[in-house]
Amino acid sequence: MSKLTTAIHQIDFIDKKDEHSDIANEQEISECLQLPAKPVMTLNLSENLDEIGEQLAEIMSHSPFLKLTNTCFNFDKGDKTFTATTTATPDLIGNASYQILHGGVSATVLDTLGGLITMYEILRREQDSFDERVAKATRVATVDLRIDYLAVGRGAFYVATGEIMRMGRKGCTVRMMFVDDNDKPIAHGIASYTF
């Protein structure tokens, strides 16, 4: 039997379902994925930047996806900066043999933090009307993300910080750092966002 014929037989086998399969049918999967309706948090549009910063942090902290990473976002009114704190749990382990944090957790947190910093910076700058800035902030999207993993993650918690490297009329570049509970750098990220 040729390699091509073997590959076709394997695909045929995968496509066939039998009554003894552990794979759930499509209806069971769709029922499982239906989430209960929850109220959507929205930004209370005032021009008070401290309130906006706190609201953005609160909205991101309650994102259903980001809740899976056990991450809480905070806004410091004094420094006008955002931080993200991720509490380590067994669900976040990427390598069970070594009990280390999954790299996707740090990448997700850094990307989200960079986007949050970008949104706030758009709203903070007074180059356009407030309504135009709000429209731009709602369009923020990641166009490039680079994560460098510097060390394994074995902390009880992790903290992410970030800063604007460059802000333009249509895009922003942010540098982020992800450290463990001993302030040891775990991952470094640079991302570009468009709006």
PDB file of C-alpha atoms in Angstrom:
ATOM      1  CA  MET A   1       0.000   0.000   0.000  1.00  0.00           C
ATOM      2  CA  SER A   2       1.448   3.395  -0.989  1.00  0.00           C
ATOM      3  CA  LYS A   3       1.888   6.283   1.461  1.00  0.00           C
ATOM      4  CA  LEU A   4      -0.879   8.210  -0.317  1.00  0.00           C
ATOM      5  CA  THR A   5      -3.338   5.322  -0.010  1.00  0.00           C
ATOM      6  CA  THR A   6      -2.451   4.924   3.698  1.00  0.00           C
ATOM      7  CA  ALA A   7      -3.047   8.636   4.280  1.00  0.00           C
ATOM      8  CA  ILE A   8      -6.443   8.437   2.545  1.00  0.00           C
ATOM      9  CA  HIS A   9      -7.443   5.429   4.681  1.00  0.00           C
ATOM     10  CA  GLN A  10      -6.437   7.345   7.836  1.00  0.00           C
ATOM     11  CA  ILE A  11      -8.544  10.334   6.794  1.00  0.00           C
ATOM     12  CA  ASP A  12     -11.447   7.993   5.997  1.00  0.00           C
ATOM     13  CA  PHE A  13     -11.160   6.457   9.465  1.00  0.00           C
ATOM     14  CA  ILE A  14     -11.126   9.852  11.171  1.00  0.00           C
ATOM     15  CA  ASP A  15     -14.214  10.982   9.262  1.00  0.00           C
ATOM     16  CA  LYS A  16     -16.271   7.915  10.233  1.00  0.00           C
ATOM     17  CA  LYS A  17     -18.193   8.104  13.518  1.00  0.00           C
ATOM     18  CA  ASP A  18     -19.329   5.075  15.446  1.00  0.00           C
ATOM     19  CA  GLU A  19     -21.550   4.561  18.460  1.00  0.00           C
ATOM     20  CA  HIS A  20     -18.528   3.805  20.661  1.00  0.00           C
ATOM     21  CA  SER A  21     -16.783   7.104  19.961  1.00  0.00           C
ATOM     22  CA  ASP A  22     -15.962   9.436  22.844  1.00  0.00           C
ATOM     23  CA  ILE A  23     -16.377  12.387  20.513  1.00  0.00           C
ATOM     24  CA  ALA A  24     -19.561  14.335  21.279  1.00  0.00           C
ATOM     25  CA  ASN A  25     -21.949  15.076  18.470  1.00  0.00           C
ATOM     26  CA  GLU A  26     -22.375  18.617  17.152  1.00  0.00           C
ATOM     27  CA  GLN A  27     -25.548  19.255  19.154  1.00  0.00           C
ATOM     28  CA  GLU A  28     -23.857  18.288  22.456  1.00  0.00           C
ATOM     29  CA  ILE A  29     -20.922  20.545  21.634  1.00  0.00           C
ATOM     30  CA  SER A  30     -23.110  23.542  20.765  1.00  0.00           C
ATOM     31  CA  GLU A  31     -25.180  23.065  23.951  1.00  0.00           C
ATOM     32  CA  CYS A  32     -22.003  22.913  26.016  1.00  0.00           C
ATOM     33  CA  LEU A  33     -20.620  26.116  24.509  1.00  0.00           C
ATOM     34  CA  GLN A  34     -23.712  28.221  25.133  1.00  0.00           C
ATOM     35  CA  LEU A  35     -22.884  30.673  27.879  1.00  0.00           C
ATOM     36  CA  PRO A  36     -25.511  32.193  30.146  1.00  0.00           C
ATOM     37  CA  ALA A  37     -26.501  35.710  29.183  1.00  0.00           C
ATOM     38  CA  LYS A  38     -24.637  38.275  31.231  1.00  0.00           C
ATOM     39  CA  PRO A  39     -24.953  42.033  31.103  1.00  0.00           C
ATOM     40  CA  VAL A  40     -22.329  43.633  28.901  1.00  0.00           C
ATOM     41  CA  MET A  41     -20.160  46.172  30.689  1.00  0.00           C
ATOM     42  CA  THR A  42     -19.920  49.449  28.831  1.00  0.00           C
ATOM     43  CA  LEU A  43     -17.744  52.504  29.187  1.00  0.00           C
ATOM     44  CA  ASN A  44     -19.464  55.425  30.899  1.00  0.00           C
ATOM     45  CA  LEU A  45     -18.419  58.192  28.551  1.00  0.00           C
ATOM     46  CA  SER A  46     -17.164  61.067  30.630  1.00  0.00           C
ATOM     47  CA  GLU A  47     -14.079  63.101  29.876  1.00  0.00           C
ATOM     48  CA  ASN A  48     -12.602  62.336  33.321  1.00  0.00           C
ATOM     49  CA  LEU A  49      -9.529  60.293  32.373  1.00  0.00           C
ATOM     50  CA  ASP A  50      -9.126  58.744  35.832  1.00  0.00           C
ATOM     51  CA  GLU A  51     -12.667  57.377  35.641  1.00  0.00           C
ATOM     52  CA  ILE A  52     -12.086  56.130  32.100  1.00  0.00           C
ATOM     53  CA  GLY A  53      -8.855  54.386  33.146  1.00  0.00           C
ATOM     54  CA  GLU A  54     -10.598  52.649  36.037  1.00  0.00           C
ATOM     55  CA  GLN A  55     -13.534  51.652  33.832  1.00  0.00           C
ATOM     56  CA  LEU A  56     -11.277  50.231  31.109  1.00  0.00           C
ATOM     57  CA  ALA A  57      -9.423  48.155  33.717  1.00  0.00           C
ATOM     58  CA  GLU A  58     -12.730  46.938  35.188  1.00  0.00           C
ATOM     59  CA  ILE A  59     -14.157  46.005  31.778  1.00  0.00           C
ATOM     60  CA  MET A  60     -11.041  44.016  30.838  1.00  0.00           C
ATOM     61  CA  SER A  61     -11.003  42.294  34.237  1.00  0.00           C
ATOM     62  CA  HIS A  62     -14.531  41.006  33.568  1.00  0.00           C
ATOM     63  CA  SER A  63     -13.896  39.783  30.027  1.00  0.00           C
ATOM     64  CA  PRO A  64     -15.074  36.149  29.878  1.00  0.00           C
ATOM     65  CA  PHE A  65     -11.961  35.051  28.003  1.00  0.00           C
ATOM     66  CA  LEU A  66      -9.539  36.897  30.252  1.00  0.00           C
ATOM     67  CA  LYS A  67     -11.229  35.485  33.356  1.00  0.00           C
ATOM     68  CA  LEU A  68      -9.884  32.117  32.190  1.00  0.00           C
ATOM     69  CA  THR A  69      -6.373  33.498  32.725  1.00  0.00           C
ATOM     70  CA  ASN A  70      -7.148  34.648  36.309  1.00  0.00           C
ATOM     71  CA  THR A  71      -6.031  38.147  35.395  1.00  0.00           C
ATOM     72  CA  CYS A  72      -7.097  41.401  37.012  1.00  0.00           C
ATOM     73  CA  PHE A  73      -6.312  44.751  35.386  1.00  0.00           C
ATOM     74  CA  ASN A  74      -5.687  47.854  37.483  1.00  0.00           C
ATOM     75  CA  PHE A  75      -5.293  51.551  36.742  1.00  0.00           C
ATOM     76  CA  ASP A  76      -3.069  53.759  38.910  1.00  0.00           C
ATOM     77  CA  LYS A  77      -4.514  57.293  38.981  1.00  0.00           C
ATOM     78  CA  GLY A  78      -1.231  58.795  40.168  1.00  0.00           C
ATOM     79  CA  ASP A  79       1.046  57.359  37.496  1.00  0.00           C
ATOM     80  CA  LYS A  80      -1.718  57.023  34.876  1.00  0.00           C
ATOM     81  CA  THR A  81      -0.511  53.461  34.215  1.00  0.00           C
ATOM     82  CA  PHE A  82      -2.131  50.062  33.837  1.00  0.00           C
ATOM     83  CA  THR A  83      -0.935  46.804  35.341  1.00  0.00           C
ATOM     84  CA  ALA A  84      -2.255  43.279  34.996  1.00  0.00           C
ATOM     85  CA  THR A  85      -1.895  40.716  37.766  1.00  0.00           C
ATOM     86  CA  THR A  86      -2.295  37.037  36.924  1.00  0.00           C
ATOM     87  CA  THR A  87      -2.767  34.586  39.779  1.00  0.00           C
ATOM     88  CA  ALA A  88      -1.188  31.202  39.117  1.00  0.00           C
ATOM     89  CA  THR A  89      -3.517  28.193  39.208  1.00  0.00           C
ATOM     90  CA  PRO A  90      -3.168  24.595  38.000  1.00  0.00           C
ATOM     91  CA  ASP A  91      -5.360  25.482  34.991  1.00  0.00           C
ATOM     92  CA  LEU A  92      -2.624  27.766  33.654  1.00  0.00           C
ATOM     93  CA  ILE A  93       0.126  25.136  33.643  1.00  0.00           C
ATOM     94  CA  GLY A  94       1.503  24.564  30.157  1.00  0.00           C
ATOM     95  CA  ASN A  95       4.132  21.944  30.915  1.00  0.00           C
ATOM     96  CA  ALA A  96       2.808  19.429  33.432  1.00  0.00           C
ATOM     97  CA  SER A  97       6.187  17.742  33.900  1.00  0.00           C
ATOM     98  CA  TYR A  98       7.860  20.939  35.027  1.00  0.00           C
ATOM     99  CA  GLN A  99       4.777  22.751  36.390  1.00  0.00           C
ATOM    100  CA  ILE A 100       5.400  25.970  34.471  1.00  0.00           C
ATOM    101  CA  LEU A 101       3.058  28.637  33.164  1.00  0.00           C
ATOM    102  CA  HIS A 102       1.742  28.212  29.613  1.00  0.00           C
ATOM    103  CA  GLY A 103       3.330  30.754  27.274  1.00  0.00           C
ATOM    104  CA  GLY A 104      -0.064  31.588  25.792  1.00  0.00           C
ATOM    105  CA  VAL A 105      -1.160  33.056  29.124  1.00  0.00           C
ATOM    106  CA  SER A 106       1.672  35.577  29.182  1.00  0.00           C
ATOM    107  CA  ALA A 107       1.162  36.397  25.486  1.00  0.00           C
ATOM    108  CA  THR A 108      -2.574  36.951  26.006  1.00  0.00           C
ATOM    109  CA  VAL A 109      -2.062  39.177  29.031  1.00  0.00           C
ATOM    110  CA  LEU A 110       0.676  41.237  27.356  1.00  0.00           C
ATOM    111  CA  ASP A 111      -1.356  41.726  24.170  1.00  0.00           C
ATOM    112  CA  THR A 112      -4.452  42.765  26.122  1.00  0.00           C
ATOM    113  CA  LEU A 113      -2.482  45.145  28.310  1.00  0.00           C
ATOM    114  CA  GLY A 114      -0.879  46.741  25.245  1.00  0.00           C
ATOM    115  CA  GLY A 115      -4.295  47.263  23.689  1.00  0.00           C
ATOM    116  CA  LEU A 116      -5.627  48.750  26.918  1.00  0.00           C
ATOM    117  CA  ILE A 117      -2.695  51.177  27.128  1.00  0.00           C
ATOM    118  CA  THR A 118      -3.304  52.150  23.502  1.00  0.00           C
ATOM    119  CA  MET A 119      -7.009  52.816  24.125  1.00  0.00           C
ATOM    120  CA  TYR A 120      -6.256  55.012  27.108  1.00  0.00           C
ATOM    121  CA  GLU A 121      -3.567  56.947  25.244  1.00  0.00           C
ATOM    122  CA  ILE A 122      -5.974  57.664  22.376  1.00  0.00           C
ATOM    123  CA  LEU A 123      -8.543  58.990  24.850  1.00  0.00           C
ATOM    124  CA  ARG A 124      -5.912  60.976  26.770  1.00  0.00           C
ATOM    125  CA  ARG A 125      -4.557  62.910  23.802  1.00  0.00           C
ATOM    126  CA  GLU A 126      -6.539  65.959  22.776  1.00  0.00           C
ATOM    127  CA  GLN A 127      -5.831  65.884  19.044  1.00  0.00           C
ATOM    128  CA  ASP A 128      -9.457  65.162  18.047  1.00  0.00           C
ATOM    129  CA  SER A 129     -12.866  65.745  19.577  1.00  0.00           C
ATOM    130  CA  PHE A 130     -13.754  63.421  22.435  1.00  0.00           C
ATOM    131  CA  ASP A 131     -16.281  61.548  20.265  1.00  0.00           C
ATOM    132  CA  GLU A 132     -13.646  61.002  17.561  1.00  0.00           C
ATOM    133  CA  ARG A 133     -11.188  59.682  20.167  1.00  0.00           C
ATOM    134  CA  VAL A 134     -13.828  57.279  21.512  1.00  0.00           C
ATOM    135  CA  ALA A 135     -14.460  56.020  17.967  1.00  0.00           C
ATOM    136  CA  LYS A 136     -10.721  55.422  17.476  1.00  0.00           C
ATOM    137  CA  ALA A 137     -10.360  53.686  20.842  1.00  0.00           C
ATOM    138  CA  THR A 138     -13.138  51.241  19.983  1.00  0.00           C
ATOM    139  CA  ARG A 139     -11.325  50.269  16.769  1.00  0.00           C
ATOM    140  CA  VAL A 140      -8.015  49.282  18.405  1.00  0.00           C
ATOM    141  CA  ALA A 141      -6.707  46.028  16.930  1.00  0.00           C
ATOM    142  CA  THR A 142      -3.389  44.199  17.169  1.00  0.00           C
ATOM    143  CA  VAL A 143      -1.480  44.157  13.890  1.00  0.00           C
ATOM    144  CA  ASP A 144       1.842  42.789  15.139  1.00  0.00           C
ATOM    145  CA  LEU A 145       2.868  41.051  18.345  1.00  0.00           C
ATOM    146  CA  ARG A 146       6.281  39.734  19.302  1.00  0.00           C
ATOM    147  CA  ILE A 147       6.793  37.886  22.568  1.00  0.00           C
ATOM    148  CA  ASP A 148      10.238  36.911  23.837  1.00  0.00           C
ATOM    149  CA  TYR A 149      10.126  34.268  26.561  1.00  0.00           C
ATOM    150  CA  LEU A 150      12.941  35.000  28.980  1.00  0.00           C
ATOM    151  CA  ALA A 151      12.447  32.439  31.751  1.00  0.00           C
ATOM    152  CA  VAL A 152      10.031  29.746  32.875  1.00  0.00           C
ATOM    153  CA  GLY A 153       7.007  30.886  34.870  1.00  0.00           C
ATOM    154  CA  ARG A 154       6.905  29.306  38.325  1.00  0.00           C
ATOM    155  CA  GLY A 155       5.526  32.101  40.484  1.00  0.00           C
ATOM    156  CA  ALA A 156       2.443  32.350  42.668  1.00  0.00           C
ATOM    157  CA  PHE A 157       1.434  35.403  40.637  1.00  0.00           C
ATOM    158  CA  TYR A 158       2.692  37.477  37.717  1.00  0.00           C
ATOM    159  CA  VAL A 159       2.546  41.199  36.967  1.00  0.00           C
ATOM    160  CA  ALA A 160       2.482  42.798  33.525  1.00  0.00           C
ATOM    161  CA  THR A 161       3.366  46.425  32.849  1.00  0.00           C
ATOM    162  CA  GLY A 162       3.726  48.409  29.666  1.00  0.00           C
ATOM    163  CA  GLU A 163       4.648  51.723  28.109  1.00  0.00           C
ATOM    164  CA  ILE A 164       4.067  53.542  24.844  1.00  0.00           C
ATOM    165  CA  MET A 165       7.091  53.503  22.553  1.00  0.00           C
ATOM    166  CA  ARG A 166       5.496  55.457  19.716  1.00  0.00           C
ATOM    167  CA  MET A 167       2.062  56.922  19.138  1.00  0.00           C
ATOM    168  CA  GLY A 168       1.018  58.022  15.660  1.00  0.00           C
ATOM    169  CA  ARG A 169      -2.203  59.205  14.024  1.00  0.00           C
ATOM    170  CA  LYS A 170      -3.295  55.686  13.032  1.00  0.00           C
ATOM    171  CA  GLY A 171      -1.169  53.354  15.128  1.00  0.00           C
ATOM    172  CA  CYS A 172       0.649  52.796  18.385  1.00  0.00           C
ATOM    173  CA  THR A 173       3.608  50.651  19.468  1.00  0.00           C
ATOM    174  CA  VAL A 174       3.749  49.427  23.062  1.00  0.00           C
ATOM    175  CA  ARG A 175       6.482  47.618  25.001  1.00  0.00           C
ATOM    176  CA  MET A 176       5.314  45.253  27.754  1.00  0.00           C
ATOM    177  CA  MET A 177       7.008  43.199  30.493  1.00  0.00           C
ATOM    178  CA  PHE A 178       5.691  40.133  32.363  1.00  0.00           C
ATOM    179  CA  VAL A 179       7.441  39.360  35.678  1.00  0.00           C
ATOM    180  CA  ASP A 180       6.923  36.763  38.402  1.00  0.00           C
ATOM    181  CA  ASP A 181       6.324  37.316  42.119  1.00  0.00           C
ATOM    182  CA  ASN A 182      10.105  37.756  42.635  1.00  0.00           C
ATOM    183  CA  ASP A 183      10.219  40.486  39.960  1.00  0.00           C
ATOM    184  CA  LYS A 184      12.064  38.099  37.621  1.00  0.00           C
ATOM    185  CA  PRO A 185      11.305  38.838  33.942  1.00  0.00           C
ATOM    186  CA  ILE A 186       9.359  35.946  32.396  1.00  0.00           C
ATOM    187  CA  ALA A 187       8.378  37.456  29.040  1.00  0.00           C
ATOM    188  CA  HIS A 188       8.872  40.676  27.108  1.00  0.00           C
ATOM    189  CA  GLY A 189       6.567  41.867  24.377  1.00  0.00           C
ATOM    190  CA  ILE A 190       6.373  44.538  21.718  1.00  0.00           C
ATOM    191  CA  ALA A 191       3.114  45.078  19.873  1.00  0.00           C
ATOM    192  CA  SER A 192       1.717  47.411  17.255  1.00  0.00           C
ATOM    193  CA  TYR A 193      -1.934  48.403  17.288  1.00  0.00           C
ATOM    194  CA  THR A 194      -4.002  50.131  14.634  1.00  0.00           C
ATOM    195  CA  PHE A 195      -7.104  52.256  15.199  1.00  0.00           C
TER     196      PHE A 195
END
